[in-house]
Short mmCIF file of C-alpha atoms in Angstrom, two decimals:
data_model
loop_
_atom_site.label_atom_id
_atom_site.label_comp_id
_atom_site.label_asym_id
_atom_site.label_seq_id
_atom_site.Cartn_x
_atom_site.Cartn_y
_atom_site.Cartn_z
CA MET A 1 46.28 70.05 -40.32
CA LYS A 2 48.57 71.94 -38.04
CA ALA A 3 46.30 74.94 -38.35
CA ALA A 4 43.32 72.82 -37.40
CA LEU A 5 45.22 71.38 -34.48
CA CYS A 6 46.28 74.79 -33.25
CA ALA A 7 42.70 76.00 -33.38
CA ALA A 8 41.55 72.94 -31.50
CA LEU A 9 44.26 73.40 -28.90
CA VAL A 10 43.31 77.00 -28.23
CA ILE A 11 39.67 76.11 -27.74
CA LEU A 12 40.35 73.06 -25.61
CA LEU A 13 42.71 74.96 -23.40
CA LEU A 14 39.96 77.46 -22.74
CA LEU A 15 37.55 74.76 -21.67
CA SER A 16 37.35 73.70 -18.08
CA LEU A 17 38.15 70.08 -17.38
CA THR A 18 38.55 68.62 -13.93
CA SER A 19 40.56 65.59 -12.96
CA CYS A 20 39.25 62.81 -10.75
CA GLY A 21 38.71 63.92 -7.23
CA SER A 22 39.39 67.57 -8.00
CA ASP A 23 36.95 70.43 -8.08
CA SER A 24 39.27 72.76 -9.90
CA SER A 25 39.51 72.88 -13.65
CA ASP A 26 42.87 71.88 -15.04
CA PRO A 27 42.80 71.72 -18.84
CA THR A 28 46.56 71.63 -19.12
CA SER A 29 46.64 68.33 -17.26
CA LEU A 30 44.61 66.83 -20.07
CA LEU A 31 46.17 68.51 -23.05
CA SER A 32 49.44 70.26 -22.51
CA SER A 33 51.19 67.51 -20.61
CA GLU A 34 49.72 64.87 -22.84
CA ALA A 35 50.76 66.61 -26.03
CA GLU A 36 47.57 65.21 -27.37
CA LEU A 37 47.26 67.70 -30.13
CA SER A 38 50.77 67.53 -31.42
CA VAL A 39 50.63 65.80 -34.73
CA SER A 40 53.69 65.17 -36.71
CA GLU A 41 53.68 65.20 -40.43
CA GLU A 42 54.92 61.66 -40.62
CA SER A 43 53.87 60.13 -37.47
CA SER A 44 51.68 57.49 -36.31
CA PHE A 45 48.27 57.73 -35.07
CA LYS A 46 48.79 58.52 -31.64
CA GLU A 47 47.47 61.30 -29.97
CA GLU A 48 47.99 62.56 -27.16
CA SER A 49 48.77 61.97 -31.48
CA VAL A 50 46.35 61.19 -34.27
CA PRO A 51 45.47 58.16 -35.35
CA GLY A 52 49.09 60.87 -29.48
CA GLU A 53 52.58 60.70 -29.74
CA SER A 54 54.51 57.62 -30.32
CA SER A 55 57.10 56.25 -28.06
CA SER A 56 60.03 57.56 -29.92
CA GLY A 57 59.22 61.17 -29.26
CA THR A 58 60.34 62.22 -32.69
CA PRO A 59 58.76 65.11 -34.48
CA GLU A 60 56.22 63.05 -36.36
CA ILE A 61 53.10 62.50 -34.58
CA SER A 62 50.38 60.19 -34.81
CA SER A 63 48.61 57.73 -36.78
CA GLY A 64 51.42 55.69 -37.77
CA GLN A 65 53.55 57.74 -39.93
CA THR A 66 57.17 58.07 -39.37
CA SER A 67 59.64 60.79 -39.92
CA GLU A 68 62.49 60.35 -42.32
CA GLN A 69 64.80 61.47 -39.61
CA ALA A 70 63.49 59.13 -36.98
CA SER A 71 60.82 56.53 -36.65
CA ALA A 72 58.26 58.25 -34.58
CA SER A 73 54.59 57.68 -34.23
CA GLU A 74 52.65 60.85 -34.22
CA GLU A 75 49.50 61.78 -32.53
CA SER A 76 46.85 61.91 -35.06
CA GLU A 77 43.89 62.80 -33.03
CA PRO A 78 43.53 66.46 -33.55
CA GLY A 79 40.01 67.28 -32.38
CA SER A 80 38.73 70.35 -34.07
CA SER A 81 36.92 73.13 -32.31
CA ALA A 82 33.56 72.42 -33.88
CA ALA A 83 32.97 68.75 -34.40
CA VAL A 84 29.70 69.27 -36.16
CA SER A 85 28.30 72.43 -37.68
CA SER A 86 25.71 73.23 -40.25
CA GLN A 87 28.50 74.07 -42.61
CA ALA A 88 30.15 70.73 -41.95
CA GLN A 89 26.92 68.84 -42.46
CA ASN A 90 26.70 70.11 -46.01
CA PHE A 91 30.40 70.32 -46.67
CA VAL A 92 30.78 67.28 -48.86
CA SER A 93 28.16 68.62 -51.23
CA ALA A 94 30.06 71.84 -51.81
CA SER A 95 30.54 72.42 -55.49
CA SER A 96 34.18 72.71 -56.34
CA ALA A 97 35.89 72.16 -59.64
CA ALA A 98 37.96 68.99 -59.50
CA SER A 99 41.46 69.54 -60.71
CA GLU A 100 42.71 67.01 -63.22
CA THR A 101 46.09 65.39 -62.92
CA GLU A 102 48.17 63.39 -65.27
CA SER A 103 47.73 60.23 -63.20
CA SER A 104 45.46 57.59 -64.65
CA ARG A 105 42.99 55.64 -62.56
CA SER A 106 43.88 52.10 -61.63
CA THR A 107 41.58 49.16 -62.28
CA GLY A 108 41.79 47.24 -59.06
CA LYS A 109 42.35 44.11 -61.13
CA ASN A 110 44.52 42.38 -58.54
CA SER A 111 42.14 42.65 -55.61
CA SER A 112 39.48 40.08 -54.79
CA VAL A 113 37.37 42.76 -53.09
CA SER A 114 34.77 44.52 -55.20
CA PHE A 115 34.64 48.27 -54.76
CA SER A 116 31.13 48.01 -53.37
CA ASP A 117 32.44 45.75 -50.59
CA GLU A 118 35.51 47.77 -49.67
CA VAL A 119 35.85 49.32 -46.22
CA ARG A 120 35.53 53.11 -46.49
CA ALA A 121 36.32 54.35 -43.02
CA VAL A 122 37.01 57.52 -41.09
CA TRP A 123 38.62 57.83 -37.66
CA ILE A 124 36.74 59.83 -35.01
CA SER A 125 39.07 60.46 -32.09
CA TYR A 126 38.40 61.00 -28.42
CA LEU A 127 39.22 64.70 -28.81
CA GLU A 128 36.56 65.04 -31.47
CA LEU A 129 34.10 63.12 -29.30
CA TYR A 130 34.93 65.42 -26.41
CA ASN A 131 33.69 68.39 -28.41
CA MET A 132 30.40 66.62 -29.09
CA LEU A 133 29.98 65.01 -25.68
CA CYS A 134 31.36 66.89 -22.68
CA GLY A 135 28.64 68.95 -21.00
CA LYS A 136 26.02 67.81 -23.50
CA THR A 137 22.67 66.16 -22.84
CA LYS A 138 21.81 62.79 -24.26
CA SER A 139 19.71 64.32 -27.03
CA GLN A 140 22.42 66.85 -27.87
CA PHE A 141 25.05 64.15 -28.18
CA ARG A 142 22.75 61.96 -30.25
CA SER A 143 22.15 64.87 -32.60
CA SER A 144 25.84 65.74 -32.90
CA ILE A 145 27.10 62.21 -33.46
CA GLY A 146 24.22 61.58 -35.84
CA ALA A 147 25.24 64.61 -37.89
CA ALA A 148 28.84 63.40 -37.93
CA PHE A 149 27.73 59.99 -39.18
CA ASP A 150 25.54 61.69 -41.80
CA ASN A 151 28.61 63.52 -43.05
CA ALA A 152 30.52 60.27 -43.36
CA ALA A 153 27.68 58.54 -45.20
CA GLU A 154 27.16 61.48 -47.58
CA LEU A 155 30.82 61.35 -48.58
CA GLY A 156 30.34 57.70 -49.51
CA LEU A 157 31.96 56.15 -46.44
CA ASN A 158 30.55 53.05 -44.79
CA THR A 159 32.57 52.59 -41.58
CA VAL A 160 33.52 54.66 -38.54
CA PHE A 161 36.44 53.89 -36.23
CA VAL A 162 35.33 55.60 -33.01
CA HIS A 163 37.45 56.00 -29.89
CA VAL A 164 35.85 54.20 -26.97
CA ARG A 165 38.88 53.86 -24.72
CA SER A 166 41.74 56.18 -25.58
CA HIS A 167 43.22 55.84 -22.10
CA SER A 168 42.40 53.63 -19.15
CA ASP A 169 38.87 55.05 -18.98
CA ALA A 170 35.78 54.45 -21.07
CA PHE A 171 33.21 56.14 -23.30
CA TYR A 172 30.80 53.38 -22.28
CA ASP A 173 29.39 51.80 -19.14
CA SER A 174 32.15 49.47 -17.94
CA ASP A 175 32.66 47.22 -14.95
CA LEU A 176 36.43 47.39 -15.51
CA PHE A 177 37.23 51.01 -16.36
CA PRO A 178 35.94 54.34 -15.01
CA TRP A 179 34.04 56.80 -17.18
CA SER A 180 36.39 58.79 -19.40
CA VAL A 181 37.43 62.26 -18.30
CA TYR A 182 36.51 63.32 -21.83
CA CYS A 183 32.85 62.49 -21.18
CA THR A 184 32.23 64.95 -18.36
CA GLY A 185 35.56 66.59 -17.50
CA THR A 186 35.95 64.36 -14.45
CA GLU A 187 37.27 60.84 -14.73
CA GLY A 188 34.85 58.39 -13.14
CA LYS A 189 31.82 60.67 -13.44
CA ALA A 190 28.99 59.27 -15.54
CA PRO A 191 27.48 61.47 -18.26
CA GLY A 192 23.98 60.14 -17.51
CA TYR A 193 23.79 58.06 -20.67
CA ASP A 194 25.91 55.57 -22.60
CA PRO A 195 27.71 57.25 -25.54
CA LEU A 196 28.79 53.98 -27.14
CA GLU A 197 25.26 52.61 -27.04
CA ILE A 198 24.05 55.74 -28.82
CA MET A 199 26.87 55.62 -31.36
CA VAL A 200 26.11 52.00 -32.25
CA GLU A 201 22.44 52.83 -32.73
CA GLU A 202 23.09 55.94 -34.81
CA ALA A 203 25.72 54.27 -36.97
CA HIS A 204 23.60 51.22 -37.74
CA ASP A 205 20.54 53.37 -38.42
CA ARG A 206 22.55 54.91 -41.26
CA GLY A 207 23.92 51.63 -42.56
CA LEU A 208 27.40 52.35 -41.19
CA ALA A 209 29.62 49.76 -39.58
CA ILE A 210 31.15 50.89 -36.30
CA GLU A 211 34.41 49.66 -34.81
CA ALA A 212 35.46 50.38 -31.24
CA TRP A 213 38.87 52.05 -31.27
CA ILE A 214 41.05 51.25 -28.25
CA ASN A 215 44.52 52.15 -26.99
CA PRO A 216 45.32 49.15 -24.80
CA TYR A 217 48.37 50.29 -22.82
CA ARG A 218 47.99 54.03 -22.34
CA ILE A 219 46.70 55.22 -18.97
CA LYS A 220 47.44 58.96 -18.98
CA GLY A 221 49.27 61.40 -21.20
CA THR A 222 50.69 63.05 -18.11
CA ALA A 223 53.11 61.62 -15.55
CA ASP A 224 50.97 63.01 -12.71
CA THR A 225 49.53 59.94 -10.96
CA SER A 226 47.07 62.09 -9.01
CA LYS A 227 45.05 62.33 -12.21
CA ILE A 228 44.22 58.62 -12.03
CA CYS A 229 40.75 58.01 -10.65
CA LYS A 230 40.47 55.68 -7.66
CA SER A 231 38.07 53.44 -9.57
CA SER A 232 40.64 52.89 -12.31
CA PRO A 233 42.40 49.52 -12.34
CA ALA A 234 45.62 51.48 -12.73
CA TYR A 235 45.12 53.13 -9.34
CA ASP A 236 45.41 49.84 -7.47
CA TRP A 237 48.55 48.99 -9.43
CA LEU A 238 50.45 52.18 -8.72
CA ASP A 239 53.83 51.51 -7.13
CA THR A 240 53.92 48.09 -8.76
CA GLY A 241 55.61 47.01 -11.95
CA LYS A 242 52.23 46.70 -13.64
CA VAL A 243 52.02 50.47 -14.12
CA VAL A 244 55.00 52.49 -15.34
CA VAL A 245 55.38 56.25 -15.10
CA LEU A 246 57.55 57.86 -17.77
CA SER A 247 58.64 61.36 -16.87
CA GLY A 248 57.62 63.82 -19.54
CA SER A 249 55.66 61.18 -21.41
CA GLY A 250 52.82 59.60 -19.50
CA ILE A 251 51.63 56.60 -17.54
CA TYR A 252 51.34 53.17 -19.13
CA TYR A 253 50.46 49.59 -18.40
CA ASN A 254 53.42 47.23 -18.59
CA PRO A 255 52.92 44.94 -21.61
CA ALA A 256 55.01 42.22 -19.94
CA ASP A 257 52.64 41.75 -17.00
CA GLU A 258 50.16 38.87 -17.20
CA ASP A 259 47.53 40.73 -15.18
CA VAL A 260 47.78 43.62 -17.62
CA ILE A 261 47.29 41.30 -20.58
CA GLU A 262 44.26 39.76 -18.89
CA LEU A 263 42.79 43.21 -18.19
CA ILE A 264 43.15 44.18 -21.85
CA VAL A 265 41.56 40.94 -23.02
CA GLU A 266 38.68 41.24 -20.55
CA GLY A 267 38.18 44.87 -21.53
CA VAL A 268 37.78 43.95 -25.20
CA ALA A 269 35.53 41.02 -24.37
CA GLU A 270 33.29 43.30 -22.31
CA ILE A 271 32.71 45.56 -25.30
CA VAL A 272 32.03 42.73 -27.75
CA GLN A 273 29.71 41.05 -25.25
CA ASN A 274 27.69 44.14 -24.37
CA TYR A 275 27.61 46.17 -27.59
CA ASP A 276 26.76 45.34 -31.19
CA VAL A 277 30.04 46.68 -32.55
CA ASP A 278 31.25 45.45 -35.91
CA GLY A 279 34.88 45.40 -34.92
CA ILE A 280 37.62 46.20 -32.44
CA HIS A 281 40.35 48.54 -33.67
CA PHE A 282 43.79 49.15 -32.13
CA ASP A 283 46.13 51.84 -33.42
CA ASP A 284 49.93 51.92 -33.13
CA TYR A 285 50.36 52.68 -29.44
CA PHE A 286 52.28 49.75 -28.08
CA TYR A 287 55.54 50.07 -26.14
CA PRO A 288 55.99 53.76 -25.26
CA THR A 289 59.77 53.68 -25.01
CA THR A 290 62.90 51.75 -25.94
CA ASP A 291 64.45 52.48 -22.53
CA LYS A 292 65.71 49.26 -20.93
CA SER A 293 64.64 50.42 -17.47
CA PHE A 294 60.96 50.41 -18.48
CA ASP A 295 60.56 46.70 -17.75
CA ASP A 296 64.01 45.51 -16.70
CA ASP A 297 62.79 43.66 -13.59
CA TYR A 298 60.38 41.62 -15.68
CA TYR A 299 63.03 40.90 -18.29
CA ASP A 300 65.53 39.86 -15.62
CA ASP A 301 62.95 37.43 -14.22
CA TYR A 302 62.43 36.05 -17.71
CA LEU A 303 66.16 35.45 -18.12
CA ASP A 304 66.41 33.92 -14.65
CA ASP A 305 63.71 31.46 -15.66
CA GLY A 306 65.79 30.30 -18.59
CA GLY A 307 64.54 32.68 -21.31
CA THR A 308 66.85 33.28 -24.24
CA MET A 309 65.16 36.00 -26.30
CA SER A 310 66.76 39.40 -26.65
CA LEU A 311 65.02 42.30 -24.93
CA ALA A 312 63.54 43.49 -28.22
CA ALA A 313 62.31 40.02 -29.22
CA TRP A 314 60.86 39.47 -25.76
CA ARG A 315 58.97 42.77 -25.93
CA ARG A 316 57.56 41.88 -29.34
CA ASP A 317 56.49 38.54 -27.95
CA ASN A 318 54.66 40.26 -25.09
CA VAL A 319 52.66 42.30 -27.58
CA ASN A 320 52.05 39.27 -29.81
CA ARG A 321 50.69 37.23 -26.91
CA MET A 322 48.26 39.99 -26.06
CA ILE A 323 47.12 40.40 -29.67
CA LYS A 324 46.53 36.68 -30.10
CA ARG A 325 44.50 36.44 -26.90
CA VAL A 326 42.41 39.46 -27.85
CA TYR A 327 41.63 37.90 -31.24
CA LYS A 328 40.62 34.62 -29.62
CA ALA A 329 38.41 36.36 -27.08
CA ILE A 330 36.61 38.34 -29.78
CA LYS A 331 35.94 35.31 -31.95
CA SER A 332 34.73 33.24 -28.99
CA ILE A 333 31.98 35.80 -28.40
CA ASN A 334 31.16 36.93 -31.94
CA SER A 335 32.93 35.22 -34.82
CA GLY A 336 31.77 37.96 -37.19
CA CYS A 337 33.27 40.80 -35.18
CA GLN A 338 36.44 42.03 -36.89
CA PHE A 339 39.76 42.72 -35.20
CA GLY A 340 42.23 45.03 -36.86
CA ILE A 341 45.32 47.05 -36.03
CA SER A 342 46.59 50.31 -37.52
CA PRO A 343 50.39 50.13 -37.32
CA ALA A 344 52.72 52.99 -38.14
CA GLY A 345 53.66 53.45 -41.76
CA ASN A 346 57.34 53.06 -40.90
CA MET A 347 58.15 49.38 -40.50
CA ASP A 348 61.40 50.00 -38.67
CA ASN A 349 59.56 52.12 -36.15
CA ASN A 350 56.99 49.39 -35.68
CA TYR A 351 59.52 46.63 -35.16
CA ASN A 352 62.29 48.34 -33.23
CA ALA A 353 60.62 51.22 -31.37
CA LEU A 354 57.02 50.18 -30.74
CA TYR A 355 57.82 46.44 -30.69
CA CYS A 356 54.85 45.51 -32.82
CA ASP A 357 55.61 42.57 -35.06
CA VAL A 358 53.30 43.25 -38.00
CA SER A 359 54.72 40.46 -40.14
CA THR A 360 53.78 37.85 -37.53
CA TRP A 361 50.23 39.16 -37.43
CA VAL A 362 49.72 38.93 -41.20
CA GLN A 363 51.65 35.73 -41.86
CA ASN A 364 50.00 33.57 -39.21
CA LYS A 365 46.35 32.87 -38.56
CA GLY A 366 44.74 33.89 -35.29
CA TYR A 367 46.06 37.43 -34.89
CA VAL A 368 44.10 39.92 -36.99
CA ASP A 369 41.41 40.17 -39.66
CA TYR A 370 43.03 43.23 -41.20
CA ILE A 371 45.83 45.72 -40.86
CA CYS A 372 45.31 49.41 -41.57
CA PRO A 373 48.82 50.88 -41.86
CA GLN A 374 49.02 54.61 -41.51
CA ILE A 375 50.47 55.35 -44.94
CA TYR A 376 50.44 59.07 -44.41
CA PHE A 377 52.82 59.79 -47.27
CA GLY A 378 52.24 61.42 -50.61
CA PHE A 379 53.26 59.94 -53.95
CA GLU A 380 56.22 62.32 -54.08
CA HIS A 381 57.46 61.76 -50.53
CA GLY A 382 61.24 61.86 -50.62
CA SER A 383 62.01 58.80 -48.48
CA ALA A 384 58.72 56.91 -48.20
CA PRO A 385 56.59 57.40 -51.33
CA TYR A 386 53.05 56.12 -50.94
CA LEU A 387 53.23 53.42 -53.61
CA ASP A 388 56.39 51.89 -52.15
CA VAL A 389 55.01 51.73 -48.62
CA LEU A 390 51.69 50.34 -49.86
CA GLU A 391 53.52 47.60 -51.76
CA THR A 392 55.65 46.73 -48.73
CA PHE A 393 52.61 46.08 -46.56
CA ASP A 394 50.73 44.25 -49.32
CA GLU A 395 53.61 41.88 -50.04
CA MET A 396 54.07 41.18 -46.35
CA ILE A 397 50.64 39.53 -46.06
CA SER A 398 50.55 35.79 -46.65
CA VAL A 399 47.34 34.78 -44.84
CA SER A 400 44.69 34.99 -47.55
CA SER A 401 41.94 36.13 -45.20
CA VAL A 402 43.89 39.13 -43.86
CA ARG A 403 42.89 42.34 -45.60
CA LEU A 404 44.91 45.48 -46.23
CA ILE A 405 43.10 48.73 -45.45
CA SER A 406 45.13 51.75 -46.46
CA GLY A 407 45.23 54.52 -43.83
CA LEU A 408 45.32 57.92 -45.54
CA ALA A 409 46.32 61.36 -44.25
CA ALA A 410 43.34 63.63 -44.82
CA TYR A 411 44.90 65.98 -42.28
CA LYS A 412 47.67 66.88 -44.74
CA ILE A 413 45.35 68.39 -47.34
CA GLY A 414 46.50 71.87 -48.26
CA VAL A 415 49.50 71.99 -45.93
CA LYS A 416 53.24 71.59 -46.28
CA ASP A 417 54.48 68.06 -45.72
CA THR A 418 57.54 69.05 -43.73
CA TYR A 419 59.42 65.76 -43.83
CA ALA A 420 58.62 64.84 -47.42
CA GLY A 421 61.73 66.32 -49.03
CA ASP A 422 61.06 67.30 -52.63
CA GLY A 423 57.41 66.34 -52.12
CA ALA A 424 56.87 68.89 -49.35
CA LYS A 425 54.34 70.89 -51.37
CA GLU A 426 52.55 67.97 -52.96
CA TRP A 427 49.48 68.32 -50.74
CA ILE A 428 49.29 72.02 -51.61
CA ARG A 429 49.71 71.64 -55.37
CA ASN A 430 47.22 68.79 -55.85
CA SER A 431 43.58 68.30 -54.96
CA ASP A 432 43.02 64.64 -55.79
CA ILE A 433 45.69 62.83 -53.78
CA LEU A 434 43.24 60.86 -51.66
CA ALA A 435 41.30 59.69 -54.71
CA ARG A 436 44.47 58.59 -56.47
CA GLN A 437 45.70 56.82 -53.34
CA VAL A 438 42.46 54.88 -53.06
CA ASP A 439 42.72 53.95 -56.75
CA ALA A 440 46.28 52.76 -56.26
CA ALA A 441 45.36 50.75 -53.17
CA ARG A 442 42.62 48.97 -55.12
CA ASP A 443 45.35 47.27 -57.15
CA ALA A 444 46.87 45.67 -54.05
CA SER A 445 46.49 41.89 -53.89
CA HIS A 446 45.10 41.95 -50.36
CA TYR A 447 43.13 45.18 -50.66
CA GLY A 448 40.18 45.54 -48.34
CA GLY A 449 39.53 49.27 -48.22
CA PHE A 450 40.81 52.60 -46.94
CA ALA A 451 40.50 54.80 -43.85
CA LEU A 452 40.80 58.58 -43.56
CA TYR A 453 42.48 60.37 -40.70
CA THR A 454 40.73 62.29 -39.36
CA TYR A 455 37.05 63.32 -39.20
CA SER A 456 37.66 66.97 -38.35
CA SER A 457 40.19 67.34 -41.16
CA LEU A 458 37.44 66.50 -43.65
CA PHE A 459 34.32 68.04 -42.16
CA THR A 460 35.47 70.96 -40.01
CA PRO A 461 38.69 72.08 -41.70
CA SER A 462 40.37 75.35 -40.91
CA SER A 463 39.54 78.20 -43.26
CA ASP A 464 42.97 78.23 -44.88
CA VAL A 465 42.52 74.70 -46.29
CA GLU A 466 38.74 74.62 -46.62
CA SER A 467 38.63 74.99 -50.39
CA GLY A 468 41.31 72.36 -50.89
CA VAL A 469 39.45 69.93 -48.66
CA ALA A 470 36.26 70.52 -50.64
CA GLU A 471 38.06 69.68 -53.88
CA GLU A 472 39.65 66.56 -52.37
CA CYS A 473 36.25 65.40 -51.10
CA SER A 474 34.66 66.04 -54.48
CA ASN A 475 37.33 64.03 -56.27
CA LEU A 476 37.07 61.25 -53.72
CA GLU A 477 33.30 61.11 -54.10
CA ASP A 478 33.74 60.64 -57.85
CA ILE A 479 35.44 57.27 -57.36
CA LEU A 480 33.10 56.12 -54.59
CA THR A 481 29.84 56.43 -56.50
#
């Protein structure tokens, strides 16, 4: 995956992107300062880490995985240089001998979900959309995203988690947020068509469910406030406590602010009201720091008003209140629209660094329909073996309607798993890890499906892992048919 990310970084740095109000191209303002392509082996989904980088700043990037050395969410959104190619379109049909392992297949006997009803998802990040979208005509984008969805369907998948608001700008026509800089290279500039409208149409035409993937608090991956478009709600809140600038990290909405919570809720409601999406999907970007100064004025006001919660508990409560209101807003518009969250695979990181209280969400009604933890660990991981982490999340759920969707690290195929200890070469030695992980997840009591991070890792892999990816895909297909 690192090889794929490096290739993507080189290409993206060569592309010209302009910030709002600027005529000059400044690709480093979008990528370098945001660290959007740095993906840690054990991190959480974040981009500017896969599934940007998590608040802890530890070496693991993205979708929700955490390092053994520190709980860090990693940026798992490594857009590849060629989101769709003729080779990629036929990649899943490549004939590769499937290597056999000593592991036996599980039966899924404990799950109430039949295999035909399981969620089989893939994440498509804003960086991958950028490659298909920026500078492209409507017909070109429709063709590219259609080919990407064809790839997903041919592999046997049935759901796409597609970034529609990775920052405080949108891949759709919004009354609340400006057009994303990743649509045209200039934040606030319309591409001349509605990408989300096209994606919904193309997904449904292929029988795929589509969920709108949102990062609620992140504004920019750079601390440079001049990059914020004047039509952004964040622009009007600069120099207030509602927007916080973290040097060397980025710009974020303050989760403690009531106006911020309302903006997030209204933003979700706008999507559900205006687009036929099948779900709303949050990843693990919540509080970006543990620093007390981030929201100390708000916390002091809380204490002055008689509050008794610790800072950490108060922060978790701020996130919980937002999550509950988002869920209620979704269901008030479309009761069938799903709401799910993809927390980091490291529970300590979730609770004490990102301040997301996963146990509350899955043990009380009215928060989520599913969780999709980023269990980006192999079976042989030294400190967080896949089966142990899977069991931890499964046993945490007590609301019968809440489903467990296992987030899997397709980006690790064929590469060294740096923080895995004795299991560092597991993804190099084996070619059926994803298939075995899906089989194992099917035994979970609350099993609802799986999700693969990320699209480019499966369909436009770097040449050094291409054969391994083909074998993994072939083995995965065998259990999906």
